CSV table of N, CA and C in Angstrom, one decimal:
chain,number,residue,atom,x,y,z
A,742,MET,N,47.8,-59.7,40.3
A,742,MET,CA,48.8,-60.6,39.7
A,742,MET,C,49.9,-59.8,39.0
A,743,LEU,N,49.6,-58.7,38.3
A,743,LEU,CA,50.6,-57.9,37.7
A,743,LEU,C,51.5,-57.2,38.7
A,744,ASN,N,50.9,-56.9,39.9
A,744,ASN,CA,51.7,-56.3,40.9
A,744,ASN,C,52.8,-57.3,41.4
A,745,LYS,N,52.4,-58.6,41.5
A,745,LYS,CA,53.4,-59.6,41.9
A,745,LYS,C,54.5,-59.8,40.9
A,746,ILE,N,54.1,-59.7,39.6
A,746,ILE,CA,55.1,-59.8,38.6
A,746,ILE,C,56.1,-58.6,38.7
A,747,ASN,N,55.5,-57.4,38.9
A,747,ASN,CA,56.4,-56.2,39.0
A,747,ASN,C,57.3,-56.3,40.2
A,748,GLU,N,56.8,-56.8,41.3
A,748,GLU,CA,57.6,-56.9,42.5
A,748,GLU,C,58.7,-57.9,42.3
A,749,ASP,N,58.4,-59.1,41.7
A,749,ASP,CA,59.4,-60.1,41.5
A,749,ASP,C,60.4,-59.6,40.4
A,750,LEU,N,60.0,-58.8,39.5
A,750,LEU,CA,60.9,-58.2,38.5
A,750,LEU,C,61.9,-57.3,39.2
A,751,LYS,N,61.5,-56.5,40.1
A,751,LYS,CA,62.4,-55.6,40.9
A,751,LYS,C,63.4,-56.5,41.7
A,752,THR,N,62.9,-57.5,42.3
A,752,THR,CA,63.8,-58.4,43.1
A,752,THR,C,64.8,-59.1,42.2
A,753,ALA,N,64.4,-59.5,41.0
A,753,ALA,CA,65.3,-60.2,40.1
A,753,ALA,C,66.4,-59.2,39.6
A,754,ILE,N,66.0,-58.0,39.4
A,754,ILE,CA,66.9,-57.0,38.9
A,754,ILE,C,68.0,-56.7,40.0
A,755,LYS,N,67.5,-56.6,41.3
A,755,LYS,CA,68.4,-56.4,42.4
A,755,LYS,C,69.3,-57.5,42.6
A,756,GLN,N,68.8,-58.8,42.4
A,756,GLN,CA,69.6,-60.0,42.6
A,756,GLN,C,70.5,-60.3,41.4
A,757,GLY,N,70.2,-59.7,40.3
A,757,GLY,CA,71.0,-60.0,39.1
A,757,GLY,C,70.6,-61.4,38.5
A,758,ALA,N,69.4,-61.8,38.7
A,758,ALA,CA,68.9,-63.1,38.2
A,758,ALA,C,68.5,-62.8,36.7
A,759,ASN,N,69.4,-63.0,35.8
A,759,ASN,CA,69.1,-62.6,34.4
A,759,ASN,C,68.0,-63.4,33.8
A,760,ILE,N,67.9,-64.7,34.0
A,760,ILE,CA,66.8,-65.4,33.3
A,760,ILE,C,65.4,-65.0,33.9
A,761,ASN,N,65.4,-64.8,35.2
A,761,ASN,CA,64.1,-64.4,35.8
A,761,ASN,C,63.8,-63.0,35.2
A,762,LYS,N,64.8,-62.1,35.2
A,762,LYS,CA,64.5,-60.8,34.7
A,762,LYS,C,64.0,-60.8,33.3
A,763,SER,N,64.6,-61.5,32.4
A,763,SER,CA,64.2,-61.5,31.0
A,763,SER,C,62.8,-62.1,30.8
A,764,VAL,N,62.5,-63.2,31.6
A,764,VAL,CA,61.2,-63.8,31.5
A,764,VAL,C,60.1,-62.9,32.0
A,765,LEU,N,60.4,-62.3,33.1
A,765,LEU,CA,59.4,-61.4,33.7
A,765,LEU,C,59.2,-60.1,32.8
A,766,ARG,N,60.2,-59.6,32.3
A,766,ARG,CA,60.1,-58.5,31.3
A,766,ARG,C,59.3,-58.9,30.1
A,767,TYR,N,59.5,-60.1,29.6
A,767,TYR,CA,58.8,-60.6,28.5
A,767,TYR,C,57.3,-60.7,28.8
A,768,LEU,N,57.0,-61.3,30.0
A,768,LEU,CA,55.6,-61.4,30.4
A,768,LEU,C,54.9,-60.1,30.5
A,769,LYS,N,55.6,-59.1,31.1
A,769,LYS,CA,55.0,-57.8,31.2
A,769,LYS,C,54.7,-57.2,29.9
A,770,SER,N,55.6,-57.4,28.9
A,770,SER,CA,55.5,-56.9,27.6
A,770,SER,C,54.2,-57.6,26.9
A,771,GLU,N,54.1,-58.9,27.1
A,771,GLU,CA,52.9,-59.6,26.5
A,771,GLU,C,51.6,-59.1,27.2
A,772,ILE,N,51.6,-58.9,28.5
A,772,ILE,CA,50.5,-58.4,29.1
A,772,ILE,C,50.1,-57.0,28.6
A,773,HIS,N,51.1,-56.2,28.5
A,773,HIS,CA,50.9,-54.8,28.0
A,773,HIS,C,50.4,-54.8,26.6
A,774,ASN,N,50.9,-55.7,25.7
A,774,ASN,CA,50.4,-55.8,24.4
A,774,ASN,C,48.9,-56.2,24.3
A,775,ARG,N,48.6,-57.2,25.2
A,775,ARG,CA,47.2,-57.6,25.3
A,775,ARG,C,46.3,-56.4,25.8
A,776,GLU,N,46.8,-55.6,26.7
A,776,GLU,CA,46.0,-54.5,27.2
A,776,GLU,C,45.8,-53.5,26.1
A,777,ILE,N,46.8,-53.3,25.3
A,777,ILE,CA,46.7,-52.4,24.1
A,777,ILE,C,45.6,-52.9,23.1
A,778,SER,N,45.7,-54.2,22.9
A,778,SER,CA,44.8,-54.8,21.9
A,778,SER,C,43.3,-54.7,22.3
A,779,ILE,N,43.0,-54.9,23.6
A,779,ILE,CA,41.6,-54.8,24.1
A,779,ILE,C,41.3,-53.4,24.6
A,780,GLY,N,42.2,-52.6,24.8
A,780,GLY,CA,41.9,-51.2,25.2
A,780,GLY,C,41.7,-50.9,26.6
A,781,SER,N,42.0,-51.8,27.5
A,781,SER,CA,41.8,-51.6,28.9
A,781,SER,C,42.7,-52.5,29.7
A,782,SER,N,42.8,-52.3,31.0
A,782,SER,CA,43.6,-53.1,31.9
A,782,SER,C,43.1,-54.5,31.9
A,783,LEU,N,44.0,-55.5,32.1
A,783,LEU,CA,43.6,-56.9,32.2
A,783,LEU,C,43.2,-57.3,33.6
A,784,THR,N,42.2,-58.2,33.7
A,784,THR,CA,41.8,-58.8,34.9
A,784,THR,C,42.8,-59.9,35.2
A,785,ASP,N,42.8,-60.4,36.4
A,785,ASP,CA,43.7,-61.5,36.7
A,785,ASP,C,43.5,-62.7,35.8
A,786,GLU,N,42.2,-63.0,35.5
A,786,GLU,CA,41.9,-64.1,34.6
A,786,GLU,C,42.5,-63.9,33.2
A,787,GLN,N,42.4,-62.7,32.7
A,787,GLN,CA,43.0,-62.4,31.4
A,787,GLN,C,44.5,-62.5,31.5
A,788,ILE,N,45.1,-62.1,32.6
A,788,ILE,CA,46.6,-62.3,32.7
A,788,ILE,C,47.0,-63.8,32.8
A,789,ILE,N,46.1,-64.5,33.5
A,789,ILE,CA,46.4,-66.0,33.5
A,789,ILE,C,46.3,-66.6,32.1
A,790,ASP,N,45.4,-66.1,31.3
A,790,ASP,CA,45.3,-66.5,29.9
A,790,ASP,C,46.6,-66.2,29.1
A,791,VAL,N,47.1,-65.0,29.3
A,791,VAL,CA,48.4,-64.7,28.7
A,791,VAL,C,49.5,-65.6,29.2
A,792,LEU,N,49.5,-65.9,30.5
A,792,LEU,CA,50.6,-66.8,31.0
A,792,LEU,C,50.4,-68.2,30.5
A,793,ASN,N,49.2,-68.7,30.4
A,793,ASN,CA,48.9,-70.0,29.8
A,793,ASN,C,49.4,-70.1,28.4
A,794,LYS,N,49.2,-69.0,27.6
A,794,LYS,CA,49.7,-69.0,26.2
A,794,LYS,C,51.2,-69.1,26.2
A,795,GLN,N,51.8,-68.3,27.1
A,795,GLN,CA,53.3,-68.4,27.1
A,795,GLN,C,53.8,-69.7,27.5
A,796,ALA,N,53.2,-70.3,28.5
A,796,ALA,CA,53.6,-71.7,29.0
A,796,ALA,C,53.4,-72.7,27.9
A,797,LYS,N,52.3,-72.6,27.1
A,797,LYS,CA,52.1,-73.5,26.0
A,797,LYS,C,53.2,-73.3,24.9
A,798,GLN,N,53.6,-72.1,24.7
A,798,GLN,CA,54.7,-71.8,23.7
A,798,GLN,C,56.0,-72.5,24.2
A,799,ARG,N,56.3,-72.4,25.5
A,799,ARG,CA,57.5,-72.9,26.0
A,799,ARG,C,57.5,-74.5,25.9
A,800,ARG,N,56.3,-75.1,26.2
A,800,ARG,CA,56.2,-76.5,26.1
A,800,ARG,C,56.4,-77.0,24.6
A,801,GLU,N,55.9,-76.3,23.7
A,801,GLU,CA,56.0,-76.6,22.3
A,801,GLU,C,57.5,-76.4,21.8
A,802,SER,N,58.1,-75.4,22.3
A,802,SER,CA,59.5,-75.2,22.0
A,802,SER,C,60.4,-76.3,22.6
A,803,ILE,N,60.1,-76.7,23.8
A,803,ILE,CA,60.9,-77.8,24.5
A,803,ILE,C,60.8,-79.0,23.6
A,804,GLU,N,59.6,-79.3,23.1
A,804,GLU,CA,59.4,-80.5,22.3
A,804,GLU,C,60.2,-80.4,21.0
A,805,ALA,N,60.1,-79.2,20.4
A,805,ALA,CA,60.9,-79.0,19.1
A,805,ALA,C,62.4,-79.1,19.3
A,806,TYR,N,62.8,-78.5,20.4
A,806,TYR,CA,64.3,-78.6,20.7
A,806,TYR,C,64.7,-80.0,21.0
A,807,LYS,N,63.9,-80.7,21.7
A,807,LYS,CA,64.2,-82.1,22.0
A,807,LYS,C,64.4,-82.9,20.7
A,808,ASN,N,63.4,-82.7,19.8
A,808,ASN,CA,63.5,-83.4,18.5
A,808,ASN,C,64.7,-83.0,17.7
A,809,GLY,N,65.2,-81.7,17.9
A,809,GLY,CA,66.4,-81.2,17.2
A,809,GLY,C,67.6,-81.5,18.0
A,810,ASN,N,67.5,-82.2,19.1
A,810,ASN,CA,68.7,-82.6,19.9
A,810,ASN,C,69.4,-81.3,20.4
A,811,ARG,N,68.7,-80.3,20.8
A,811,ARG,CA,69.3,-79.1,21.3
A,811,ARG,C,69.1,-79.0,22.8
A,812,ILE,N,69.8,-79.7,23.5
A,812,ILE,CA,69.7,-79.8,25.0
A,812,ILE,C,69.9,-78.5,25.7
A,813,ASP,N,70.8,-77.7,25.2
A,813,ASP,CA,71.0,-76.4,25.8
A,813,ASP,C,69.8,-75.5,25.8
A,814,LEU,N,69.1,-75.5,24.6
A,814,LEU,CA,67.9,-74.7,24.5
A,814,LEU,C,66.7,-75.3,25.2
A,815,VAL,N,66.7,-76.7,25.3
A,815,VAL,CA,65.7,-77.3,26.1
A,815,VAL,C,65.8,-76.9,27.6
A,816,GLN,N,67.0,-76.9,28.1
A,816,GLN,CA,67.2,-76.5,29.5
A,816,GLN,C,66.7,-75.0,29.7
A,817,ARG,N,67.0,-74.1,28.8
A,817,ARG,CA,66.6,-72.7,29.0
A,817,ARG,C,65.1,-72.6,28.9
A,818,GLU,N,64.5,-73.3,28.0
A,818,GLU,CA,63.0,-73.2,27.9
A,818,GLU,C,62.4,-73.8,29.2
A,819,GLU,N,63.0,-74.9,29.7
A,819,GLU,CA,62.4,-75.5,30.9
A,819,GLU,C,62.5,-74.5,32.1
A,820,LYS,N,63.6,-73.8,32.2
A,820,LYS,CA,63.8,-72.8,33.2
A,820,LYS,C,62.7,-71.7,33.1
A,821,GLU,N,62.5,-71.2,31.9
A,821,GLU,CA,61.5,-70.2,31.6
A,821,GLU,C,60.1,-70.7,31.9
A,822,LEU,N,59.8,-71.9,31.6
A,822,LEU,CA,58.5,-72.5,31.8
A,822,LEU,C,58.3,-72.6,33.4
A,823,SER,N,59.3,-73.0,34.1
A,823,SER,CA,59.1,-73.1,35.6
A,823,SER,C,58.9,-71.7,36.2
A,824,ILE,N,59.5,-70.7,35.6
A,824,ILE,CA,59.2,-69.3,36.1
A,824,ILE,C,57.8,-68.9,35.9
A,825,ILE,N,57.3,-69.2,34.7
A,825,ILE,CA,55.9,-68.9,34.3
A,825,ILE,C,55.0,-69.6,35.1
A,826,MET,N,55.3,-70.9,35.4
A,826,MET,CA,54.3,-71.8,36.2
A,826,MET,C,54.2,-71.3,37.6
A,827,ASN,N,55.2,-70.5,38.1
A,827,ASN,CA,55.0,-70.0,39.5
A,827,ASN,C,53.9,-69.0,39.6
A,828,TYR,N,53.4,-68.4,38.5
A,828,TYR,CA,52.4,-67.4,38.5
A,828,TYR,C,51.0,-68.0,38.1
A,829,LEU,N,51.0,-69.2,37.6
A,829,LEU,CA,49.8,-69.9,37.3
A,829,LEU,C,49.2,-70.7,38.4
A,830,PRO,N,47.9,-70.7,38.5
A,830,PRO,CA,47.3,-71.5,39.6
A,830,PRO,C,47.7,-73.0,39.5
A,831,ASP,N,47.7,-73.7,40.6
A,831,ASP,CA,48.0,-75.1,40.5
A,831,ASP,C,47.1,-75.9,39.6
A,832,GLN,N,47.6,-76.8,38.8
A,832,GLN,CA,46.8,-77.6,37.9
A,832,GLN,C,46.4,-78.9,38.6
A,833,LEU,N,45.2,-79.3,38.3
A,833,LEU,CA,44.7,-80.6,38.9
A,833,LEU,C,45.4,-81.7,38.3
A,834,SER,N,45.7,-82.7,39.1
A,834,SER,CA,46.3,-84.0,38.6
A,834,SER,C,45.2,-84.8,37.9
A,835,GLU,N,45.7,-85.8,37.2
A,835,GLU,CA,44.8,-86.7,36.4
A,835,GLU,C,43.8,-87.4,37.4
A,836,THR,N,44.3,-87.8,38.5
A,836,THR,CA,43.5,-88.6,39.5
A,836,THR,C,42.4,-87.6,40.1
A,837,GLU,N,42.8,-86.4,40.3
A,837,GLU,CA,41.9,-85.4,40.9
A,837,GLU,C,40.7,-85.1,39.9
A,838,ILE,N,41.1,-85.0,38.6
A,838,ILE,CA,40.1,-84.8,37.6
A,838,ILE,C,39.1,-86.0,37.5
A,839,GLU,N,39.7,-87.2,37.5
A,839,GLU,CA,38.9,-88.4,37.5
A,839,GLU,C,37.9,-88.5,38.7
A,840,ASN,N,38.4,-88.1,39.9
A,840,ASN,CA,37.5,-88.1,41.0
A,840,ASN,C,36.4,-87.1,40.9
A,841,ILE,N,36.6,-86.0,40.3
A,841,ILE,CA,35.6,-85.0,40.1
A,841,ILE,C,34.6,-85.5,39.1
A,842,VAL,N,35.0,-86.1,38.1
A,842,VAL,CA,34.1,-86.7,37.1
A,842,VAL,C,33.3,-87.8,37.7
A,843,LYS,N,33.9,-88.7,38.5
A,843,LYS,CA,33.2,-89.7,39.1
A,843,LYS,C,32.1,-89.2,40.1
A,844,GLU,N,32.4,-88.1,40.8
A,844,GLU,CA,31.5,-87.5,41.7
A,844,GLU,C,30.3,-86.9,40.9
A,845,GLY,N,30.6,-86.3,39.7
A,845,GLY,CA,29.6,-85.8,38.9
A,845,GLY,C,28.6,-86.9,38.3
A,846,ILE,N,29.2,-88.0,38.0
A,846,ILE,CA,28.4,-89.1,37.5
A,846,ILE,C,27.5,-89.6,38.6
A,847,LEU,N,28.0,-89.8,39.8
A,847,LEU,CA,27.2,-90.3,40.9
A,847,LEU,C,26.1,-89.3,41.3
A,848,GLU,N,26.4,-88.0,41.3
A,848,GLU,CA,25.4,-87.0,41.6
A,848,GLU,C,24.3,-86.9,40.6
A,849,THR,N,24.6,-87.1,39.4
A,849,THR,CA,23.6,-87.0,38.3
A,849,THR,C,22.9,-88.3,38.0
A,850,LYS,N,23.5,-89.4,38.6
A,850,LYS,CA,23.0,-90.8,38.4
A,850,LYS,C,23.0,-91.1,36.9
A,851,ALA,N,24.1,-90.7,36.2
A,851,ALA,CA,24.2,-91.0,34.8
A,851,ALA,C,24.5,-92.5,34.6
A,852,THR,N,23.9,-93.1,33.6
A,852,THR,CA,24.1,-94.5,33.4
A,852,THR,C,24.7,-94.8,32.0
A,853,SER,N,24.6,-93.8,31.1
A,853,SER,CA,25.2,-94.1,29.7
A,853,SER,C,25.8,-92.8,29.2
A,854,SER,N,26.4,-92.9,28.0
A,854,SER,CA,27.0,-91.8,27.4
A,854,SER,C,26.0,-90.7,27.0
A,855,LYS,N,24.7,-91.1,26.9
A,855,LYS,CA,23.7,-90.1,26.6
A,855,LYS,C,23.5,-89.1,27.7
A,856,ASP,N,23.9,-89.5,28.9
A,856,ASP,CA,23.7,-88.6,30.1
A,856,ASP,C,24.9,-87.6,30.3
A,857,ILE,N,25.8,-87.5,29.3
A,857,ILE,CA,27.0,-86.7,29.5
A,857,ILE,C,26.6,-85.2,29.7
A,858,GLY,N,25.6,-84.8,29.1
A,858,GLY,CA,25.1,-83.4,29.3
A,858,GLY,C,24.8,-83.1,30.8
A,859,LYS,N,24.2,-84.1,31.4
A,859,LYS,CA,23.8,-83.9,32.9
A,859,LYS,C,25.1,-83.8,33.7
A,860,VAL,N,26.1,-84.7,33.4
A,860,VAL,CA,27.3,-84.7,34.1
A,860,VAL,C,28.1,-83.4,34.0
A,861,MET,N,28.1,-82.9,32.8
A,861,MET,CA,28.8,-81.6,32.6
A,861,MET,C,28.1,-80.5,33.3
């Protein structure tokens, strides 16, 4: 995953895509900081954790900027969030999650809330 970020950063630099360049550099910095804090290279799962944290921060910023009526900053944060989301695995939709839960209930033959342990 880090290799993909590095390659995309090189492409962004060559193309002069400033927002992509700044976001990717920031992501690399955050990944590097996490590597320093744990003392070793990160696995893809740990990199995804860093990316999820950054995506969450962008979502919170978007909400705060909307409340402050700062549309210009909302748009910038949304662009940054979309760049980060390109590196995260696809999220399940609400209906997909409901279907998985229903399958789990059917497989375990759960009948009440006491059977939630079985379903999980």
